[in-house]
Short mmCIF file of C-alpha atoms in Angstrom, two decimals:
data_model
loop_
_atom_site.label_atom_id
_atom_site.label_comp_id
_atom_site.label_asym_id
_atom_site.label_seq_id
_atom_site.Cartn_x
_atom_site.Cartn_y
_atom_site.Cartn_z
CA UNK A 1 104.55 53.85 107.83
CA UNK A 2 106.62 54.41 110.87
CA UNK A 3 105.98 51.57 113.44
CA UNK A 4 104.60 52.92 117.01
CA UNK A 5 104.00 51.17 119.92
CA UNK A 6 100.92 50.69 121.60
CA UNK A 7 99.76 52.88 123.85
CA UNK A 8 100.81 52.81 127.38
CA UNK A 9 100.37 55.28 130.71
CA UNK A 10 102.75 58.22 130.34
CA UNK A 11 105.81 57.95 133.21
CA UNK A 12 108.19 60.68 134.60
CA UNK A 13 111.33 59.55 132.45
CA UNK A 14 108.67 60.81 129.49
CA UNK A 15 109.97 63.57 127.97
CA UNK A 16 106.48 65.44 126.19
CA UNK A 17 109.26 69.18 126.21
CA UNK A 18 108.86 69.55 121.88
CA UNK A 19 105.68 67.78 122.01
CA UNK A 20 104.46 70.27 119.15
CA UNK A 21 100.68 68.22 116.92
CA UNK A 22 100.16 71.69 115.80
CA UNK A 23 96.95 72.98 118.04
CA UNK A 24 98.03 75.33 120.76
CA UNK A 25 96.05 74.55 123.61
CA UNK A 26 97.12 70.58 122.88
CA UNK A 27 100.65 71.31 123.27
CA UNK A 28 101.15 73.70 126.26
CA UNK A 29 98.52 70.83 128.00
CA UNK A 30 101.13 68.16 126.63
CA UNK A 31 104.45 69.92 127.46
CA UNK A 32 103.13 71.70 131.20
CA UNK A 33 100.71 69.89 132.77
CA UNK A 34 100.08 66.57 131.06
CA UNK A 35 102.68 65.00 133.80
CA UNK A 36 101.06 67.09 136.85
CA UNK A 37 97.59 65.80 135.83
CA UNK A 38 99.26 61.94 135.64
CA UNK A 39 100.96 62.40 139.22
CA UNK A 40 97.81 64.38 141.05
CA UNK A 41 95.43 61.95 139.59
CA UNK A 42 93.15 64.42 137.73
CA UNK A 43 93.45 62.46 133.97
CA UNK A 44 95.53 59.19 133.03
CA UNK A 45 97.91 60.52 129.86
CA UNK A 46 98.81 57.38 127.52
CA UNK A 47 101.35 58.11 124.80
CA UNK A 48 102.76 56.52 122.19
CA UNK A 49 106.50 56.23 121.12
CA UNK A 50 107.98 56.08 118.26
CA UNK A 51 111.58 55.89 117.64
CA UNK A 52 112.50 56.99 120.61
CA UNK A 53 109.87 59.79 120.85
CA UNK A 54 106.42 60.56 122.06
CA UNK A 55 104.79 60.31 119.06
CA UNK A 56 100.88 61.24 119.71
CA UNK A 57 98.38 61.33 123.20
CA UNK A 58 95.56 61.55 124.54
CA UNK A 59 94.10 61.80 128.24
CA UNK A 60 90.90 60.41 129.92
CA UNK A 61 88.97 60.75 133.22
CA UNK A 62 85.89 60.46 134.59
CA UNK A 63 83.64 63.28 134.17
CA UNK A 64 79.78 64.13 133.65
CA UNK A 65 77.26 66.19 131.99
CA UNK A 66 74.11 68.08 133.58
CA UNK A 67 70.72 66.44 132.80
CA UNK A 68 69.13 69.45 132.44
CA UNK A 69 71.83 70.95 129.97
CA UNK A 70 71.44 67.49 127.25
CA UNK A 71 68.13 68.40 125.91
CA UNK A 72 66.48 64.86 124.88
CA UNK A 73 67.32 62.16 123.76
CA UNK A 74 69.84 59.00 124.47
CA UNK A 75 72.21 60.62 126.89
CA UNK A 76 69.44 61.94 129.23
CA UNK A 77 67.39 59.16 129.07
CA UNK A 78 67.20 56.86 132.17
CA UNK A 79 69.67 58.99 133.81
CA UNK A 80 70.25 60.60 137.31
CA UNK A 81 70.93 64.39 137.50
CA UNK A 82 74.62 64.11 136.79
CA UNK A 83 75.03 61.32 133.82
CA UNK A 84 77.91 59.77 134.39
CA UNK A 85 80.87 60.23 131.92
CA UNK A 86 84.13 59.31 130.71
CA UNK A 87 86.28 62.49 129.37
CA UNK A 88 88.38 61.73 126.58
CA UNK A 89 90.19 65.40 127.49
CA UNK A 90 92.77 65.89 125.17
CA UNK A 91 94.22 63.79 122.11
CA UNK A 92 96.96 65.17 120.07
CA UNK A 93 99.45 63.96 117.08
CA UNK A 94 102.73 65.56 116.77
CA UNK A 95 103.33 66.66 113.43
CA UNK A 96 106.42 64.96 112.51
CA UNK A 97 103.60 61.82 112.82
CA UNK A 98 100.89 62.94 111.35
CA UNK A 99 98.79 61.62 108.51
CA UNK A 100 99.89 58.19 109.59
CA UNK A 101 96.14 57.09 111.47
CA UNK A 102 97.60 57.68 114.54
CA UNK A 103 94.70 59.75 115.63
CA UNK A 104 91.92 57.32 114.42
CA UNK A 105 94.05 54.69 116.41
CA UNK A 106 94.63 57.09 119.75
CA UNK A 107 90.58 57.24 119.79
CA UNK A 108 90.38 53.36 119.43
CA UNK A 109 92.57 52.70 122.17
CA UNK A 110 90.57 55.71 124.24
CA UNK A 111 87.58 54.01 123.34
CA UNK A 112 88.02 50.58 124.11
CA UNK A 113 89.68 51.54 127.66
CA UNK A 114 86.02 53.67 127.92
CA UNK A 115 84.22 51.06 127.30
CA UNK A 116 86.17 49.11 129.73
CA UNK A 117 85.56 51.05 132.22
CA UNK A 118 81.85 51.66 131.75
CA UNK A 119 81.45 47.91 132.01
CA UNK A 120 83.29 48.29 136.02
CA UNK A 121 81.91 51.45 137.38
CA UNK A 122 78.47 52.97 135.01
CA UNK A 123 79.41 55.42 131.83
CA UNK A 124 76.98 56.60 129.82
CA UNK A 125 79.38 58.27 127.45
CA UNK A 126 82.90 58.79 126.43
CA UNK A 127 82.48 62.82 126.32
CA UNK A 128 85.32 65.16 124.09
CA UNK A 129 85.32 69.24 123.87
CA UNK A 130 86.73 69.41 119.59
CA UNK A 131 88.72 72.26 119.90
CA UNK A 132 87.75 73.71 115.99
CA UNK A 133 85.67 72.51 113.23
CA UNK A 134 88.42 70.15 111.83
CA UNK A 135 88.62 67.89 115.43
CA UNK A 136 84.99 68.06 115.11
CA UNK A 137 84.63 66.71 111.96
CA UNK A 138 87.24 64.40 113.04
CA UNK A 139 85.11 62.58 115.68
CA UNK A 140 82.23 62.79 114.12
CA UNK A 141 83.68 60.64 111.47
CA UNK A 142 84.17 57.84 113.93
CA UNK A 143 80.64 58.70 115.46
CA UNK A 144 80.57 61.23 118.27
CA UNK A 145 77.62 63.14 118.05
CA UNK A 146 76.71 66.88 119.05
CA UNK A 147 75.61 67.35 122.24
CA UNK A 148 72.92 70.79 120.87
CA UNK A 149 74.05 73.71 122.95
CA UNK A 150 77.16 72.94 124.11
CA UNK A 151 79.53 72.33 121.85
CA UNK A 152 80.76 68.77 123.49
CA UNK A 153 80.11 65.86 121.14
CA UNK A 154 78.96 62.29 122.63
CA UNK A 155 79.81 58.40 121.64
CA UNK A 156 77.80 56.12 123.66
CA UNK A 157 79.38 53.45 125.65
CA UNK A 158 76.47 50.84 125.09
CA UNK A 159 77.96 47.45 126.89
#
């Protein structure tokens, strides 16, 4: 097992040009948009290094879900029209480092950070838009639930 460093914020010096997790939308975003999102304040990107390379990454940003779009249940209960949330926008592990539970570790870090933010500013859930059924199964394994009719999933940010 490789020795991964602790997740840290993306810096201008981080080279994502060769990042390849095998999911086209994540790879394209990492290579071409991650630095811009960080620079423009539309997302905060966290990376994990191993042997001088970015082994994995994820992004977080504030978000909201329209109450009428989520049907009934916990997510809708006692909320304003725009339900405050945090979006896990992208999560990927470079192919060279897959199979070492780094994805689960990144997800755990994203959840911990989201819980801290929710405690400071208020957010009801951590949201994710799985890119395919494999990703959906991954998130489901860690407690995420489907939002009916949206394709989106959530996990509560309970305080």
